[in-house]
Every structure is written in structure tokens, then in C-alpha cells.
XYZ file of C-alpha atoms in Angstrom:
723
model
C 0.258 10.610 -30.647
C 1.908 12.903 -33.434
C 5.028 11.538 -35.641
C 8.683 12.196 -34.999
C 10.091 15.118 -36.390
C 13.290 15.734 -38.357
C 15.147 17.097 -35.190
C 13.357 14.770 -32.682
C 15.848 11.925 -31.625
C 15.249 8.176 -32.687
C 16.500 6.207 -29.746
C 17.659 7.261 -26.084
C 19.197 4.245 -24.440
C 17.430 1.200 -24.754
C 14.437 2.526 -26.102
C 13.225 2.775 -29.999
C 11.276 6.066 -29.908
C 8.117 5.919 -31.900
C 6.311 9.131 -31.391
C 5.695 12.350 -29.876
C 2.884 12.045 -26.971
C 2.862 15.817 -26.073
C 5.133 18.617 -25.217
C 5.116 20.918 -22.150
C 7.813 23.917 -20.816
C 10.313 22.049 -19.924
C 10.642 19.154 -22.643
C 8.990 16.847 -24.922
C 7.468 13.322 -23.919
C 8.130 10.463 -26.523
C 6.470 6.967 -26.923
C 9.742 4.758 -26.034
C 9.828 1.172 -26.954
C 12.594 -1.394 -26.047
C 14.145 -4.522 -27.650
C 11.809 -6.609 -25.304
C 9.034 -5.116 -26.576
C 8.246 -3.100 -23.229
C 6.831 0.626 -23.867
C 7.877 3.648 -21.948
C 7.333 7.346 -21.793
C 10.548 9.032 -22.168
C 10.573 12.597 -21.097
C 13.224 14.384 -23.042
C 14.612 17.910 -21.606
C 14.521 20.669 -24.072
C 18.061 21.335 -25.689
C 17.684 25.080 -25.113
C 17.312 24.479 -21.478
C 19.995 21.878 -21.253
C 22.736 24.440 -20.340
C 20.993 25.957 -17.576
C 21.947 24.463 -14.476
C 18.720 25.132 -12.409
C 16.833 23.777 -15.039
C 18.454 20.515 -15.522
C 18.320 20.082 -11.420
C 14.838 20.754 -11.488
C 14.551 18.089 -14.565
C 16.485 15.544 -12.537
C 14.681 16.105 -9.230
C 11.369 14.840 -11.009
C 13.065 11.501 -11.422
C 14.429 11.256 -7.824
C 11.103 12.457 -6.185
C 9.070 10.197 -7.843
C 11.502 7.472 -7.011
C 11.456 7.991 -3.484
C 7.701 7.360 -3.249
C 6.898 4.191 -2.393
C 2.952 3.929 -3.896
C 1.194 2.257 -6.554
C -0.290 5.642 -6.914
C 2.341 7.081 -8.541
C 4.135 6.713 -12.275
C 7.068 4.362 -11.847
C 10.011 5.636 -12.713
C 12.462 3.488 -14.780
C 15.347 4.924 -15.799
C 17.267 8.325 -16.032
C 20.158 9.401 -17.847
C 22.004 12.206 -20.003
C 22.695 10.937 -23.439
C 24.411 12.812 -26.097
C 23.903 16.274 -24.328
C 19.899 15.269 -23.898
C 18.670 14.804 -20.095
C 15.859 12.061 -20.456
C 13.604 9.978 -17.685
C 11.696 7.083 -18.825
C 8.512 6.465 -16.795
C 5.853 3.819 -16.693
C 3.412 4.359 -19.897
C 0.003 4.670 -18.371
C -2.375 4.283 -21.438
C -5.499 6.021 -19.974
C -6.656 9.562 -20.377
C -6.076 12.163 -17.785
C -9.032 13.179 -15.480
C -9.024 16.334 -17.212
C -9.478 14.607 -20.760
C -12.301 12.400 -19.279
C -14.170 14.781 -17.953
C -14.125 17.065 -20.830
C -15.178 14.409 -22.896
C -17.321 11.936 -20.875
C -18.990 14.535 -18.484
C -18.376 14.715 -14.850
C -18.061 11.690 -12.732
C -20.789 10.202 -10.658
C -20.672 10.480 -6.678
C -19.632 6.996 -6.372
C -16.929 7.653 -9.054
C -15.552 10.710 -7.443
C -15.297 9.166 -3.637
C -13.241 6.106 -5.218
C -11.104 8.604 -7.254
C -10.888 11.037 -3.999
C -9.962 7.919 -1.816
C -7.365 6.539 -3.952
C -5.830 10.206 -4.409
C -5.746 10.505 -0.576
C -3.931 7.376 0.280
C -1.300 8.365 -2.960
C -0.640 11.929 -0.897
C -0.394 10.057 2.324
C 2.309 7.647 0.642
C 3.909 10.706 -1.052
C 4.089 12.586 2.424
C 5.343 9.808 3.722
C 8.732 10.090 1.762
C 8.779 13.293 3.281
C 7.571 15.074 -0.228
C 5.050 17.572 -1.150
C 3.927 16.931 -4.897
C 2.730 20.815 -5.252
C 0.714 20.158 -8.686
C -1.769 18.048 -8.413
C -4.368 18.367 -10.921
C -6.358 16.775 -13.171
C -3.871 17.081 -15.958
C -1.739 15.062 -13.895
C -4.022 12.623 -12.857
C -3.962 9.505 -15.141
C -7.229 7.107 -15.027
C -6.084 3.584 -15.794
C -8.204 0.431 -15.594
C -6.542 -0.126 -11.781
C -7.333 3.068 -10.590
C -5.813 6.773 -11.036
C -2.118 7.479 -10.891
C -0.433 10.827 -10.049
C 2.182 11.993 -12.517
C 4.908 14.791 -12.871
C 6.982 15.355 -9.986
C 8.832 18.341 -11.796
C 8.176 21.356 -8.764
C 7.870 18.255 -6.119
C 9.862 19.303 -3.044
C 11.081 18.341 0.238
C 8.325 18.774 2.712
C 10.544 21.449 4.298
C 11.248 23.596 1.064
C 9.441 26.659 0.251
C 9.478 27.218 -3.529
C 11.433 25.844 -6.850
C 10.380 28.886 -9.228
C 12.721 31.485 -10.316
C 11.364 35.142 -10.428
C 8.398 35.419 -12.247
C 7.432 31.700 -13.167
C 4.342 30.454 -11.876
C 4.776 27.730 -8.922
C 1.991 25.643 -9.925
C -1.483 25.617 -11.822
C -3.671 28.252 -10.850
C -6.919 27.087 -9.042
C -4.884 24.153 -7.689
C -2.164 25.617 -5.771
C -2.882 26.771 -2.159
C -2.977 30.232 -0.988
C 0.694 29.767 0.744
C 2.084 28.551 -2.069
C 0.433 31.514 -4.271
C 2.104 33.895 -1.660
C 5.440 32.021 -1.954
C 5.196 30.990 1.684
C 5.976 27.382 3.124
C 4.197 24.816 1.301
C 3.642 21.605 3.162
C 1.645 18.343 2.848
C -1.479 20.739 3.596
C -0.978 22.021 0.133
C -1.738 19.148 -1.716
C -4.627 18.587 0.242
C -6.231 22.014 -0.929
C -5.156 20.822 -4.496
C -7.300 17.615 -3.502
C -10.373 19.460 -2.483
C -10.249 21.665 -5.948
C -9.507 18.110 -7.940
C -12.765 16.644 -6.397
C -14.491 19.797 -7.018
C -13.989 19.744 -11.006
C -14.341 16.047 -10.739
C -17.594 15.954 -9.614
C -18.805 19.201 -11.557
C -16.664 19.756 -14.726
C -15.919 23.063 -13.107
C -13.208 24.580 -11.423
C -13.646 25.779 -7.960
C -11.542 29.010 -8.716
C -12.720 30.472 -11.935
C -11.702 33.823 -13.519
C -9.926 34.461 -17.146
C -7.002 36.123 -16.097
C -4.253 34.177 -13.623
C -3.845 37.167 -11.462
C -7.539 37.096 -10.840
C -7.978 33.135 -10.135
C -4.907 33.541 -7.936
C -6.455 36.368 -6.134
C -9.763 34.497 -5.612
C -7.826 31.577 -4.153
C -6.046 33.951 -1.450
C -9.153 36.268 -0.350
C -12.232 34.771 -1.922
C -14.300 31.447 -1.556
C -14.400 28.475 -3.991
C -17.369 28.078 -6.413
C -18.832 24.866 -5.560
C -22.601 25.360 -6.307
C -22.340 22.593 -9.158
C -20.657 20.240 -6.756
C -23.470 17.593 -5.345
C -23.818 18.426 -1.669
C -21.974 14.797 -0.555
C -18.832 15.723 -2.485
C -19.078 19.699 -1.209
C -19.056 18.175 2.405
C -15.759 16.815 1.877
C -14.271 19.007 -0.574
C -15.046 22.259 1.001
C -12.605 21.800 4.346
C -9.892 20.891 2.069
C -10.314 24.522 0.381
C -9.600 26.025 3.575
C -7.350 29.436 3.534
C -5.641 28.357 6.795
C -3.662 25.106 6.152
C -4.306 24.055 9.966
C -8.266 23.473 9.302
C -7.622 21.362 6.122
C -8.009 17.349 6.624
C -5.218 15.114 6.562
C -5.064 12.570 3.678
C -5.579 9.850 6.267
C -9.226 11.463 7.318
C -10.253 12.213 3.771
C -9.369 8.195 2.592
C -11.814 7.232 5.604
C -14.269 9.990 4.619
C -14.334 9.084 1.164
C -14.044 5.449 1.072
C -17.020 4.092 -1.194
C -19.302 1.175 -0.559
C -18.441 -1.936 -2.645
C -21.021 -1.344 -5.336
C -18.899 2.344 -5.459
C -15.747 0.734 -5.769
C -15.836 -0.054 -9.707
C -16.049 3.656 -10.487
C -15.050 4.541 -13.920
C -14.585 0.868 -14.699
C -18.149 0.882 -16.726
C -19.533 2.981 -19.435
C -17.700 4.770 -22.002
C -14.942 6.089 -20.040
C -14.033 2.608 -18.692
C -14.280 1.321 -22.759
C -11.915 4.431 -23.389
C -9.293 2.972 -20.775
C -9.847 -0.470 -22.433
C -9.155 0.291 -25.932
C -6.085 2.282 -24.858
C -4.531 -0.322 -23.323
C -5.202 -2.764 -25.905
C -3.886 -0.375 -28.280
C -0.727 -0.231 -25.968
C -0.580 -4.027 -25.940
C -0.497 -4.087 -29.527
C 2.346 -1.290 -29.727
C 4.265 -3.615 -27.344
C 4.326 -6.543 -29.858
C 4.090 -4.825 -33.002
C 7.018 -5.807 -35.474
C 10.177 -3.294 -35.458
C 9.125 -2.159 -39.349
C 5.860 -1.167 -37.830
C 3.085 -2.387 -40.037
C -0.525 -1.037 -39.804
C -1.239 -2.818 -36.744
C 1.891 -0.843 -34.932
C 0.229 2.589 -36.368
C -3.602 1.662 -35.706
C -2.175 1.268 -32.106
C -0.102 4.451 -32.154
C -3.543 6.314 -33.281
C -5.522 4.566 -30.889
C -2.996 6.094 -27.743
C -4.103 9.543 -28.830
C -1.726 12.467 -27.581
C -0.612 13.771 -24.387
C -2.201 10.796 -22.249
C 1.283 9.509 -21.170
C 3.238 8.217 -18.526
C 3.680 4.729 -17.774
C 4.743 1.374 -19.093
C 4.319 -1.126 -16.510
C 7.686 -3.108 -17.314
C 10.849 -1.799 -17.756
C 13.435 -2.605 -20.285
C 13.974 -6.376 -20.634
C 10.544 -7.459 -19.297
C 8.918 -9.642 -21.250
C 5.833 -9.062 -24.018
C 2.360 -10.309 -24.905
C -0.953 -9.860 -24.012
C -0.151 -10.895 -20.589
C 1.284 -7.876 -19.577
C -2.052 -5.582 -19.786
C -3.411 -4.292 -16.931
C -7.255 -5.685 -16.904
C -9.854 -4.095 -15.070
C -12.263 -5.595 -12.526
C -15.281 -5.559 -13.524
C -17.941 -7.056 -10.979
C -20.743 -6.012 -12.638
C -23.290 -8.371 -11.029
C -24.577 -8.297 -7.486
C -22.795 -10.642 -4.843
C -24.218 -13.898 -5.029
C -25.312 -14.830 -1.736
C -25.323 -18.645 -0.737
C -29.208 -19.932 -0.514
C -29.853 -21.858 2.448
C -29.894 -25.704 1.404
C -27.398 -25.188 -1.458
C -27.665 -27.748 -4.120
C -26.493 -29.145 -7.291
C -26.007 -26.326 -10.336
C -26.572 -26.702 -14.008
C -22.894 -25.624 -14.680
C -21.267 -28.000 -13.567
C -20.540 -31.751 -14.144
C -18.477 -34.475 -12.332
C -16.250 -36.548 -14.431
C -17.091 -39.952 -15.425
C -15.235 -42.899 -14.238
C -13.065 -42.998 -17.145
C -11.825 -39.598 -16.604
C -8.960 -38.258 -18.804
C -5.492 -40.077 -17.810
C -4.219 -36.691 -16.638
C -7.367 -36.511 -13.955
C -8.729 -38.288 -11.557
C -12.032 -40.108 -11.310
C -13.530 -37.766 -8.605
C -12.329 -34.329 -10.219
C -15.318 -32.157 -11.549
C -15.501 -31.016 -15.028
C -14.559 -27.253 -15.110
C -16.784 -24.639 -16.337
C -16.635 -24.081 -19.932
C -17.617 -20.554 -19.671
C -18.852 -17.583 -17.258
C -20.656 -14.666 -17.166
C -18.190 -12.115 -15.776
C -19.448 -10.320 -12.918
C -21.979 -13.248 -12.097
C -21.265 -16.255 -9.655
C -22.007 -19.559 -10.619
C -23.913 -21.864 -8.427
C -21.917 -23.930 -5.630
C -21.397 -27.808 -6.498
C -22.561 -28.461 -3.078
C -23.011 -26.980 0.309
C -23.220 -25.238 2.803
C -22.419 -27.800 5.307
C -22.065 -27.275 8.679
C -18.367 -27.182 9.762
C -16.078 -25.492 12.308
C -14.252 -22.686 11.137
C -11.273 -23.320 13.512
C -8.965 -24.610 10.412
C -8.761 -24.495 7.015
C -10.287 -27.451 4.454
C -7.750 -30.438 3.735
C -8.643 -31.975 0.379
C -7.163 -35.862 0.428
C -8.009 -37.620 -2.675
C -11.701 -37.474 -2.917
C -12.444 -36.323 0.624
C -12.262 -32.843 2.263
C -11.658 -33.121 6.041
C -12.282 -30.100 8.455
C -12.955 -29.259 11.966
C -16.643 -30.587 13.047
C -18.970 -28.539 14.850
C -18.985 -30.122 18.589
C -15.233 -31.359 18.141
C -13.249 -33.700 16.284
C -12.653 -34.060 12.613
C -15.245 -34.605 9.754
C -14.592 -35.803 6.424
C -16.916 -35.309 3.318
C -17.070 -36.857 0.028
C -15.474 -33.898 -3.185
C -18.809 -35.044 -5.534
C -21.605 -34.849 -3.539
C -20.918 -33.233 0.074
C -22.458 -36.240 1.982
C -20.366 -36.809 5.268
C -18.181 -39.895 5.185
C -16.404 -40.238 8.633
C -16.052 -38.094 11.677
C -13.007 -38.461 14.107
C -13.945 -37.488 17.887
C -10.858 -37.842 19.390
C -8.968 -35.226 16.976
C -8.529 -31.804 18.338
C -9.097 -29.378 15.116
C -7.527 -26.017 16.527
C -3.973 -28.092 16.337
C -4.568 -28.465 12.527
C -4.659 -31.566 10.109
C -1.883 -32.124 7.521
C -2.263 -35.133 4.622
C 0.649 -37.385 4.690
C 0.366 -38.703 1.159
C -2.717 -39.559 -0.247
C -4.389 -41.976 2.430
C -3.191 -40.743 5.480
C -4.421 -37.272 7.979
C -2.227 -36.359 10.373
C -4.111 -34.645 13.491
C -3.456 -34.211 17.514
C -5.525 -34.837 20.202
C -6.462 -32.898 23.481
C -3.627 -34.439 25.005
C -1.263 -34.034 22.772
C -0.575 -37.363 21.192
C -0.020 -37.353 17.130
C -2.734 -39.147 15.498
C -2.181 -41.062 12.188
C -5.979 -41.167 10.583
C -6.920 -43.588 7.359
C -8.044 -41.197 4.717
C -10.953 -43.202 3.712
C -12.682 -43.859 6.982
C -10.840 -41.784 9.894
C -9.883 -44.753 11.941
C -6.684 -44.532 13.386
C -3.532 -45.769 11.826
C -0.897 -45.397 14.481
C -0.638 -42.878 17.610
C 2.477 -41.271 19.190
C 1.192 -40.342 23.007
C 5.031 -39.070 23.938
C 4.808 -36.630 21.090
C 3.363 -33.627 22.877
C 2.174 -32.246 19.576
C 0.097 -28.550 20.234
C -0.044 -27.298 16.479
C 1.197 -29.337 13.414
C 3.293 -27.180 10.749
C 4.005 -29.326 7.682
C 5.208 -32.567 6.129
C 7.926 -33.269 4.232
C 8.587 -36.381 2.375
C 8.251 -39.036 5.564
C 8.660 -36.096 8.420
C 5.826 -34.507 9.960
C 7.086 -31.030 11.966
C 5.147 -29.353 14.895
C 5.110 -27.351 17.554
C 4.954 -28.987 21.199
C 3.159 -27.511 23.960
C 5.953 -25.829 25.727
C 6.843 -24.061 22.637
C 9.684 -25.954 21.201
C 10.163 -27.578 17.384
C 9.427 -31.139 16.780
C 10.122 -33.826 13.997
C 8.518 -37.383 13.773
C 9.210 -40.065 11.478
C 6.387 -41.023 9.231
C 7.955 -44.356 8.937
C 8.887 -45.553 12.696
C 6.778 -43.209 14.184
C 9.446 -41.776 16.504
C 10.687 -38.254 17.000
C 13.760 -37.392 15.093
C 14.724 -33.928 16.973
C 13.588 -31.490 19.104
C 14.828 -27.651 18.702
C 14.192 -24.339 19.855
C 12.572 -22.046 17.065
C 14.454 -19.399 15.439
C 12.172 -16.845 14.997
C 9.190 -16.267 17.876
C 6.098 -17.700 17.389
C 2.728 -16.790 18.283
C 1.633 -17.907 21.932
C -1.346 -19.652 21.727
C -4.431 -19.812 23.958
C -7.363 -21.693 23.391
C -9.489 -20.475 20.525
C -7.324 -17.582 19.255
C -5.564 -17.855 15.875
C -2.697 -15.359 14.714
C -3.154 -13.828 11.075
C -1.416 -16.192 8.609
C -0.660 -18.919 10.895
C -2.138 -22.410 11.982
C -4.949 -21.803 14.161
C -3.753 -23.260 17.683
C -7.518 -23.886 18.517
C -7.543 -26.109 21.786
C -4.050 -25.886 22.356
C -2.489 -25.466 25.759
C -2.066 -21.503 26.693
C 1.782 -20.924 26.054
C 1.975 -23.219 22.660
C 3.941 -21.561 19.662
C 2.499 -21.513 15.936
C 4.138 -20.058 13.206
C 3.578 -19.875 9.541
C 5.019 -22.814 7.482
C 5.946 -24.754 4.777
C 8.092 -27.706 3.921
C 9.567 -29.284 0.854
C 13.169 -31.007 -0.340
C 14.213 -31.428 3.189
C 13.608 -27.707 4.756
C 11.132 -26.194 7.068
C 10.600 -22.704 6.176
C 9.540 -20.819 9.353
C 7.913 -17.250 9.325
C 7.483 -15.980 12.828
C 5.332 -13.171 14.306
C 8.333 -10.906 14.402
C 8.624 -10.789 10.695
C 11.542 -12.869 10.790
C 12.049 -16.184 8.509
C 14.492 -19.302 8.730
C 14.789 -22.686 7.339
C 15.761 -25.735 9.309
C 16.647 -29.181 8.144
C 13.758 -31.658 8.302
C 16.784 -34.227 8.610
C 18.301 -33.174 12.222
C 16.388 -29.948 12.875
C 19.915 -27.852 12.578
C 18.983 -24.058 11.317
C 20.700 -23.951 7.776
C 19.678 -20.096 6.967
C 18.022 -17.058 8.693
C 16.495 -15.879 10.473
C 16.225 -12.782 8.287
C 13.800 -10.195 8.873
C 11.276 -9.695 5.958
C 8.234 -7.709 7.739
C 6.442 -7.379 10.830
C 3.823 -10.012 10.741
C 4.002 -14.011 10.063
C 3.187 -14.612 6.451
C 2.662 -18.425 4.998
C 5.918 -19.008 2.888
C 5.485 -20.833 -0.417
C 7.811 -23.721 -1.323
C 8.112 -24.939 -5.271
C 10.820 -25.919 -7.486
C 14.004 -25.858 -4.635
C 12.671 -22.144 -4.226
C 11.042 -20.264 -0.451
C 8.847 -17.444 -1.700
C 8.365 -15.294 1.019
C 5.955 -11.924 1.488
C 6.514 -8.781 3.798
C 8.336 -5.698 2.964
C 9.795 -7.485 -0.126
C 8.044 -10.337 -2.207
C 11.379 -12.510 -2.196
C 12.494 -15.836 -3.778
C 15.165 -17.847 -1.929
C 17.387 -20.685 -2.736
C 15.906 -23.294 -0.628
C 19.071 -25.178 0.038
C 21.125 -22.332 1.325
C 18.597 -19.081 1.684
C 20.509 -17.324 -1.113
C 18.211 -14.438 -2.701
C 17.359 -15.330 -6.058
C 14.984 -12.127 -6.738
C 13.095 -9.609 -4.619
C 10.359 -6.957 -5.257
C 9.840 -3.889 -2.828
C 6.106 -3.708 -2.000
C 4.650 -0.408 -2.846
C 2.261 -0.567 0.002
C 2.502 0.315 3.793
C 1.451 -3.461 4.877
C 3.855 -4.650 2.474
C 3.309 -8.147 0.542
C 1.031 -10.684 1.725
C 1.398 -14.620 1.626
C 2.592 -15.865 -1.779
C 1.016 -19.010 -3.684
C 3.025 -20.791 -6.699
C 1.528 -22.480 -9.304
C 2.345 -22.976 -13.176
C 5.611 -20.819 -13.213
C 3.745 -17.807 -11.606
C 3.826 -16.505 -8.018
C 0.414 -14.976 -6.995
C 0.625 -12.491 -3.699
C -1.392 -9.652 -2.650
C 0.134 -6.166 -2.030
C -1.968 -3.663 -0.672
C -5.300 -3.372 -2.188
C -3.949 -5.261 -5.705
C -3.553 -8.743 -6.632
C -0.149 -9.777 -8.623
C 1.153 -12.534 -10.802
C 4.533 -12.465 -11.340
C 7.002 -14.728 -12.843
C 8.689 -17.303 -10.989
C 12.145 -17.007 -12.696
C 13.051 -13.432 -12.229
C 9.885 -11.670 -10.195
C 8.820 -10.011 -13.150
C 5.122 -8.530 -13.388
C 2.531 -10.926 -15.587
C -0.207 -8.755 -14.708
C -1.858 -6.678 -11.587
C -5.282 -6.352 -10.869
C -6.955 -3.490 -8.221
C -9.517 -5.395 -6.491
C -10.791 -3.065 -3.746
C -9.970 0.312 -2.176
C -8.509 -1.233 1.196
C -5.543 -3.593 1.735
C -6.274 -6.945 0.828
C -5.595 -9.816 3.809
C -2.464 -11.479 3.729
C -3.115 -14.905 3.727
C -2.192 -16.538 0.295
C -4.485 -16.802 -2.795
C -5.816 -19.845 -3.548
C -5.015 -21.147 -7.602
C -7.253 -23.667 -9.069
C -6.890 -24.568 -12.757
C -7.635 -20.741 -14.894
C -8.705 -19.475 -11.425
C -7.027 -17.370 -8.569
C -9.164 -16.817 -5.456
C -8.498 -14.661 -2.960
C -10.698 -12.970 0.120
C -11.722 -9.026 -0.340
C -10.922 -8.043 3.656
C -10.028 -9.513 6.803
C -13.821 -9.678 8.240
C -14.905 -11.482 5.597
C -17.676 -9.555 4.769
C -17.103 -8.351 1.237
C -16.622 -12.131 -0.188
C -13.923 -13.653 -1.873
C -13.235 -12.639 -5.515
C -12.621 -15.128 -8.377
C -9.971 -13.986 -10.956
C -9.044 -15.602 -14.443
C -5.479 -15.941 -14.474
C -4.740 -16.063 -18.289
C -5.484 -12.226 -18.448
C -5.733 -10.855 -14.825
C -9.325 -9.796 -15.479
C -12.087 -10.343 -12.751
C -14.645 -13.375 -12.913
C -16.911 -12.883 -10.145
C -17.164 -12.045 -6.700
C -18.933 -14.695 -4.311
C -20.335 -13.902 -0.800
C -22.061 -16.106 1.702
C -23.960 -15.517 4.858
C -21.666 -15.956 8.365
C -19.567 -14.495 10.271
C -15.774 -14.244 10.435
C -12.837 -14.751 7.731
C -12.626 -16.960 4.719
C -10.676 -20.196 5.018
C -9.819 -21.622 1.262
C -8.356 -24.562 -0.315
C -8.636 -26.149 -3.905
C -7.932 -29.243 -5.815
C -9.875 -31.117 -8.138
C -11.191 -28.819 -10.206
C -13.077 -27.448 -6.907
C -12.232 -24.730 -4.230
C -13.743 -25.171 -0.888
C -14.504 -22.058 1.016
C -15.245 -22.234 5.006
C -16.645 -18.932 6.848
C -18.799 -18.802 9.917
C -19.277 -22.216 10.051
C -20.388 -23.200 6.753
C -18.617 -24.977 4.542
C -19.248 -24.781 0.238
C -17.703 -26.254 -3.022
C -17.452 -23.775 -5.738
C -16.640 -24.769 -9.571
C -13.905 -23.356 -11.638
C -12.936 -22.738 -15.171
């Protein structure tokens, strides 16, 4: 980064400019810092172009185009304004190097890294095209490598898909060697033009050489239109994918969707450039950006060193916009699952990494709490506390005091001691598919196969009381002294835990999942053995409200006192996602991650999704809300939804189930099938701790309590330590 010169502006809008990141044909790019410590790349149109309406329009169109794209693979525009005769755009600052700089400095990427790069870029192109745009200048210099994947920048010549060219006579429409033949010839350039550029990018990344050489621009353009790409130095596996992208006929090029599937790397390849010297370069740049964000305005040596570390020209992005909080939690930390996934050994057993608390446990704990890990080896999963134990995978584990209750193999419920995993009791009459709930610290609620509501003593599983006329199908939530559930004919019902009598029955305000034996809807309680036609919803309760999310993607809240609808239904997405209720607020996933006042449904804040699938179900703990969006796990502030950290975990969208939070760890499954395992993330900085897998089939079901995380998959229950 170069120091400011005399004629450079010192402040634009909320940004105090700290130095010059680079210059281009249209303007300069400065590093800006707002009053709250947020950093941004501020691009300013050159003064000599400010009076040219065509150039001003092109400059502002860059911001409009980038804003139109809903994708995490695109640098986010924070603001655009005209001030003092200067047009400027503030975009998020991306501290990593460009692909061009990375290959020049560290050499070509290996095959796994190229596949991960290509798959991510293909998905970004899909998102760009879905917004009705064509980037038209995809090249290594416009791809920034960050700790969570590549990001596409510079929409300066992006156009709506139906557009031809944006350039005036004599101006090159795009970078020679990356512009498609139809673009070189001034013909209509559609999405296939970006696919051509992606093929050239893959060839460069894999070989360090351009697919179309030649010293003069005209020679390169002639080769693009009439010649063949030079791919001899490209590894065969990459060449097989890149070559069809470089077809002269746009109709013969593959779609971004197909490329994403063809390039998707295996799990071990997903860490791509996240190890080695390039990863250290990215980490150092991000560390320097964090230092700069928190450096004092008088700019001591720390700020100067941080700016020096950022280097020149590799700019575009600050994850947080004006007014966002400062501090190290803002940094983007890469996943570093360096070790192989730890498979569960048959027989399980204890581990040297943990100790149970003594009976004289600390006042803020319980005698049955486990001692947390004092540390961990990044990328290496610790041994389980105990397990695997046989259990049915119909419902998630339910921790109750010193027990964890699960559906038993062969029917009914079983309870195991959390200290040693020994079975404490079994209740054969319960229908585990109807879900179990804890009512206080000493009662487990369940339903039997005839629809009776059962209240079981937690310590021994014996019935405390039974309501045989409940007609209970799927238990939804407990709020204070009320349990809410669906009946076998699809109604909602509430029963008083004090009087054991029904309080109200109501028609659901949202559409539920029609259950049949042994089936379940994603994000809902498993109906298990309930009768056909029974409805299940994603639900949570608190402060006198039952919040429901239906399979129609709508959410609503009812009063737990009388069953009347308080607010909603509101459309949130296309699937049922478990809501989170905490502190008088309901948090909902879907097309937006939203915080609503529980009392009346008033919106407190909303953050749009950057992925086609939308936000997953949220979890709330310690002033943060955790949720997945696409392939990343987010931590956001409960106060305003501001970004605390983001961690990209995989190349495909994560399952929509809520993460599990315990102590300093956040746990999330990596795929819907369960095959890729569960990632444990250090919530203190948003970095990956380890990946855990175990044998079996089917998705993961998780719960946490007492410094343990209980993992259930394929009929095996395991207790894991936390830190």
C-alpha cells in the first residue's frame, strides 16, 4: 500500500483514507476506515473522467451490478456516493492476494486446489447469471483468495445478459486471453462468455501460463477467435474440464452448474489453498487488516506495520460496513482440518483428554458436568468421553440432569448416565417417534402408541401421570407449565403440566408435515410411529408464545395460554426450520435471518441470505446467533445481526439443522447424509477445531449439556468433550 499524495482525498463519507491500494484506468482504490474501525476498499473515479457522462454511468453501474448479485462469492458493496464532485464506491476489503499474484509468487495450484477454486467460481457465476448479469471480465486479477474461498471483484464492465458491449470505439472490451471469441468480435456476450473466461482461469491456475499466449493484443485476440488454446502444461484432469469451456461455439460450453459438479473436490481437497505458504500469506494479510481496523487514529507503529503487510493492489473488501464493531472477532478465519477425520473405534471407551468434575464442583456447575478440555490439537478430534451405545436414530438425544434420554432400539425410550454412558432405565410404553421433551429437571414427557401423554420420572423412567385422552401425535415444545403438541388429526393442543388437563385446541396457522410411520421432515420433530395424517412443525416456545414454522415456509406465533394467533403467518422461505427463542426474541432462518419481537412479531433486524438455499435454522447462545448460510457457518450479534465471524466449511450447502453450542464450541453437520461428519468450531474466533466422523448411516442428531455434546447417527450414541 502506498502513502497518500498531496492531491489524494483524506476523507470520503464515513471513511478516513489511510493509503492507496492501487490504481486503474478509471480511478484509484484507497483503504478507508470508518469511525467504528471498519475497513473498506474505496474506489474513486479519476477527476478527469468525472465530467464524462459515459464513464460516470459505467463507474456507477459497477456498484449497481455487484449489489444485484446475491452471492458470497462476490465482494459486497457497502456504499456509493458522489461527494465534492468525486464519485466513489466503498466495497468490502478482501485482505488476500489475487489469484494472479498468488500464482506468480507461489507457483501453480495443485489439482485439488484448482478443483476447489473452480467449483467455487462456478457457483459464483451461477449466482451472477441468476441476477440477470454477465461479468464479462473474469480473470486472475479479478479473483481474490480469502481464507473462506475465492471472491470475484470488479463489475466495471458487467452488463445485463441481453447487452452487447459497454465500451466505446477503440477500447478493449475485456482482458485479452480471457474474453470469449464472441466478446472479442463485439457480438452478443451471454453467460457462456463467463464460462470461457473460467476455463482460461483454470488453465492459468493449474499451469501458471495463459491459455492464449502472444505478445501483442491483436495476436492474442486472433488466437482466441481462430486458434486453439495452449494447454500442454495443464494437468490432464484439469484440462478435461477446462478445454470444453474454451470452445469457440458458446453452445458447446458447459453450464456453471455442470462445472460445479464436475469440479467438486473430495473432502481432503476442500482445504485447497488453506495450507502452506499461500495460506500463511492470506492469514498474515487478514491479521494485518485486523490490526489496522483497531489501530488508533494517530497511527502508531502498529498501524504502519499493518498497512505494510497488506501490500499493494490486492484490495477489495471489508467484511463489516460503517458502524460495525471492531476487534479480532471480525477476522475471517480459515478452516484448517489438517488431520484426517477420526473414525469411531468399535467399543469406544474413555480418553485421557477429559476428567469428570468432582462432587465438589464449582458453584456455577453441576456435579455431573464434565471437565472441559484445556486445549486441543487443531484438526485432530479427541477421543469420545464414552460410546458408541446402541440407540434408535428416530429423535435427537434429550439431556436431563445427569441423564441423556434417547429412543431405544426395539421401541420405547432408554436413559443413559452422562458420566459413564451406563443405561439407567428403559420405558417400553413410550412412542419415541413422537419426540420427547423435558419438563423441568425431573420430568420427561412422551406419548405412547395410542396417543396418551406420558409424564415420566427422569430418575427411573416410571410414569408420574398419564393423560389418555390427549390424542398426542408429535410433542412440539414446553413453555412454563404448558406442553404443546399436535394431535393425530392434525390440530394443535396444549395441556397444563399442573392440572394435567387440556387448555385449548386450535387449527394450525401454517401447513404442517403430514406424517406417516417412520418418516420425518427436515428440521422438524420426527413423527416416527404416529398415525398417517398427523402434522409436525418446526417449533419453539418461550415467554408465553409458541412459534411455529411450517413446511410452507411460513412462521406464526400463538399464545400458549389460550391458543389464539398473536402474529403471522409470515413467509420466511420454502421449508420448515426450527426457530430459536431467547430473551423475548424469536430468531428465524429462511430467505432472511430475522429477529422478531416474540410478543408482537415486530421485526428487530433482518439479514438476507447470500445462498440459494437460504439460512438454516438458528441457535442462540452468549449474545450471538449461529446459523448456516450456504456452505458457511455464521456467528452474528443478537442485538443487530452484525457479523462477528464467518467460516466456510465445505463446497456444498450445509444442512439446515440448527448448530449445537456448548461452552466455547459450535457443532454442525457437514452434509445431509451424515457421511462427511460433524465439524467442531471454536466460537471464540471462528476457526475450525476438528472434524468428527463415525460409522453408520443417516443424518446426525445432536444435543449438548454439561460440557458434553451428544452425537447420534446410525443407531450409535456418543458423548464428546468440549473446550
